Amino acid sequence: MFALYRKLIAASIRSQMQYKMNFVTSAATTGMIMVLDFIILSAILYRFNDVVGWNIYEVGMLYGISSASVSLYRLFAPEINDFEKYIVHGELDQLLIRPVSPLLLLMTRNLDLSRVGGLVQGVSVLVISLSGLAAEGKSIVGLVLFSPIAILSGGVIYFSIGLATAGVAFWTQQMKDMLTFTIYAPANASNYPIGLYPNWLKWLFFSALPIAYMNYLPMLTLLGKGGEWFYPLLTPVAAANAFYFSRMLWNVGIRHYHSTGS
Amino acid sequence: MIEAKHIEKSFFLTKAKEGSFASLRTLFSRERREVKAVHDISFSIDRGEFVGYIGPNGAGKSTTIKMLAGILHPSHGEIRIGGYSPQRERIQVASQIGVVFGQRTQLWWDLPVRDSFEILQAMYKVDDKAYRRSMEAYQELLDLHEFLDTPVRKLSLGQRMRADLAAALLHDPPVLFLDEPTIGLDVVAKTRIRAFLKEVNQSQKKTILLTTHDMDDIEQLCNRIIVINHGKKMMDTSLADLRHQIGLPSLIRIEFRQPPEKLYELEGIERMELSENVLSIYFDKGKISSPRILAEVAGWGEPLDIQMKEPGIEEIIRLIYR
C-alpha cells in the first residue's frame, strides 16, 4: 500500500513538473499572499498591543499553527478541496474502478506543491513567536514539543472538514460556496483567540467545525491562560474523531454518486 | 460470470438553484424529479460470451455498465461479477474487471504511457513476470512500442484507445466492460481495435460486454445482443435469431423519370418512402418476391435505375428502437 502511495505521489509530482513555470509562479504567489496576511495581522497587533489579553507572540502561536495546518491540508488534499469537478464531470468514475480506496487515489492526485510556501510561512511565524515568548522569560519546551502535534492534528481536522463538505456535495452537486463557510472562514477565524467570538460561533468551532481543538484550546493550557491540564490531549483526539465522522459521511455520500451521462 | 437480477436505478434530480448561496439553497430544495435510468433489467452472461449492449442515447447503457463496474449503486436488485457484488465487494470486483470508457481515458494524462502501465502494475499487484508477459503480448497485438514513451495527452485518439485497452487488460481480468470503445475512430483504427477484441475474446476466453452505436462492431464481434430502450430490456438474443425474428426487411430502391402519382399497397411490403423521384420499398422476402415487386412497380412510372439491398443490423435496430 505504501509502495503504491509513493508511486502515485511521484507520478503526481512528475506530471506537475511538466508545467514548471506554472508551479514556480503559484508557489511564489501563495507564499507572498500569506506573508502579506501576517504583516497586516502584526500591524493591527502593534497598534492595539493585544487581542482580548493575548499578546502578539501568543496570537502568533495560534496563527502559525492554523496557517501551517491549512497549508498541510491544501498540500496533500487539493483534490478534496476541488472535489466538485469529480461529481459534476463524473471524474470519480475512474477512481471507483480501481482496487484501492478512492480516497487514497484522490490524495495522490495533483499534489499542490505550491502550498509548501504556506507551510514554511506558518512554521516561520511559529519560530518567531516561540523566540519572542522565550525572550519574555516563558518556558517554551511544552510549546515546541506540542507544535508538530498541533499542526498534524490541525491538518487532519481541516482535511476532515473538507472531506465532509465533499461528502455533502454528493447531494448538492456543488461545494465551492460551502467551502467558504466550512474551510476558509474557520481558517481565518482560528488565527485569533476563539474567545473573541459570540457564543454561537464558539459553539460551532467546538463541534461541527472543530478548529478550536487545533490551537485555541491547547494554548489556553500551554500559555497559562487558565486551561485544564488535559486540554492539549484533546487535540489529537478531536482530529481522530473528526476524521472518523467525516469518513462515515463520505462513505454514505459515495453511495449516492450519480456520475454523468455516457 | 456476470449476473444482473432486476436491477433498477433511479436518480433524483434536484433543480440546481442559481445566485448567491446556490449550494446551500439547493441542499434544502424540495423540488425533485425522479428519473428511472434503468428499470428492472435482468440478464446473465456466461464466461467467454461477447455481448453487445445497445440502445439509443439515454437508454441506460452507461448507467448499467457503471452499476456492473461498481461505480454506481443500484436502487434495487442484485449484481454478481464472478460471484462478487460490485457494491459490497467493490475491491474484489475491481481486480476481476477491465473497464474502458471510449469518451475518457483511464491513463495518467501528463505522463508517458509506460508510466501509467507501471502504476497500474503496482495498483493491481501484478508480479513482474506476468507484467512482462502481458506487455509483450499487447505490444505485438496493439503496436504499443510506437508510442510507449509519449505522454498520453499527445497520443492520437486511435493510439490512446489502444493504450487504454492494454491498460484495462494488464491485470488479466476475466471480464471486460467496454463503453463505446470505437467512438470517434477512423475506419483503420476501428478495424484494428475489433481484430484485437476478437482475438482477446477467442484466445483468452474473456467475457466482454460492449456498448456501441456502431452496428459494424455488433455484426463483427458480438454473438449475442441485449437491446435496451427507456431503461427497459427490449430484447436479449443471438445475432442469428435476431435476424430471423425480425424478418429483416429487404430494400429495393427505384429511380423514376417522374415521381409516381400513386403508390399502391401490396401484401408483404412493410413501408415505402418516396423522396423526389426515388422510391424506397422495404419488404419481407418471405411474403413477396422482388421480381413480383418489380413487375408491379413498373406500372407506376418509367424506371431509370434499380438498386437492391439487404439491410444490415442497423435497420433491425431501428425497428426495435421505434
Coordinates of C-alpha atoms in Angstrom, one line a residue, chain B residues 66 79 86 105 141 149 175 204 213 217 237 252 320:
Chain B
K66 CA -21.4 1.7 -14.2
I79 CA -25.5 -7.9 -9.3
P86 CA -19.7 -4.8 -7.1
T105 CA -9.0 7.9 -20.8
L141 CA -1.2 -7.0 -30.9
D149 CA 7.3 6.8 -24.2
V175 CA -14.3 -9.7 -17.6
Q204 CA -8.3 -15.9 -23.8
H213 CA -23.6 2.8 -31.7
D217 CA -19.0 -3.5 -34.1
T237 CA -31.0 -12.8 -28.3
I252 CA -35.5 -2.1 -53.4
I320 CA -36.6 -2.3 -32.3

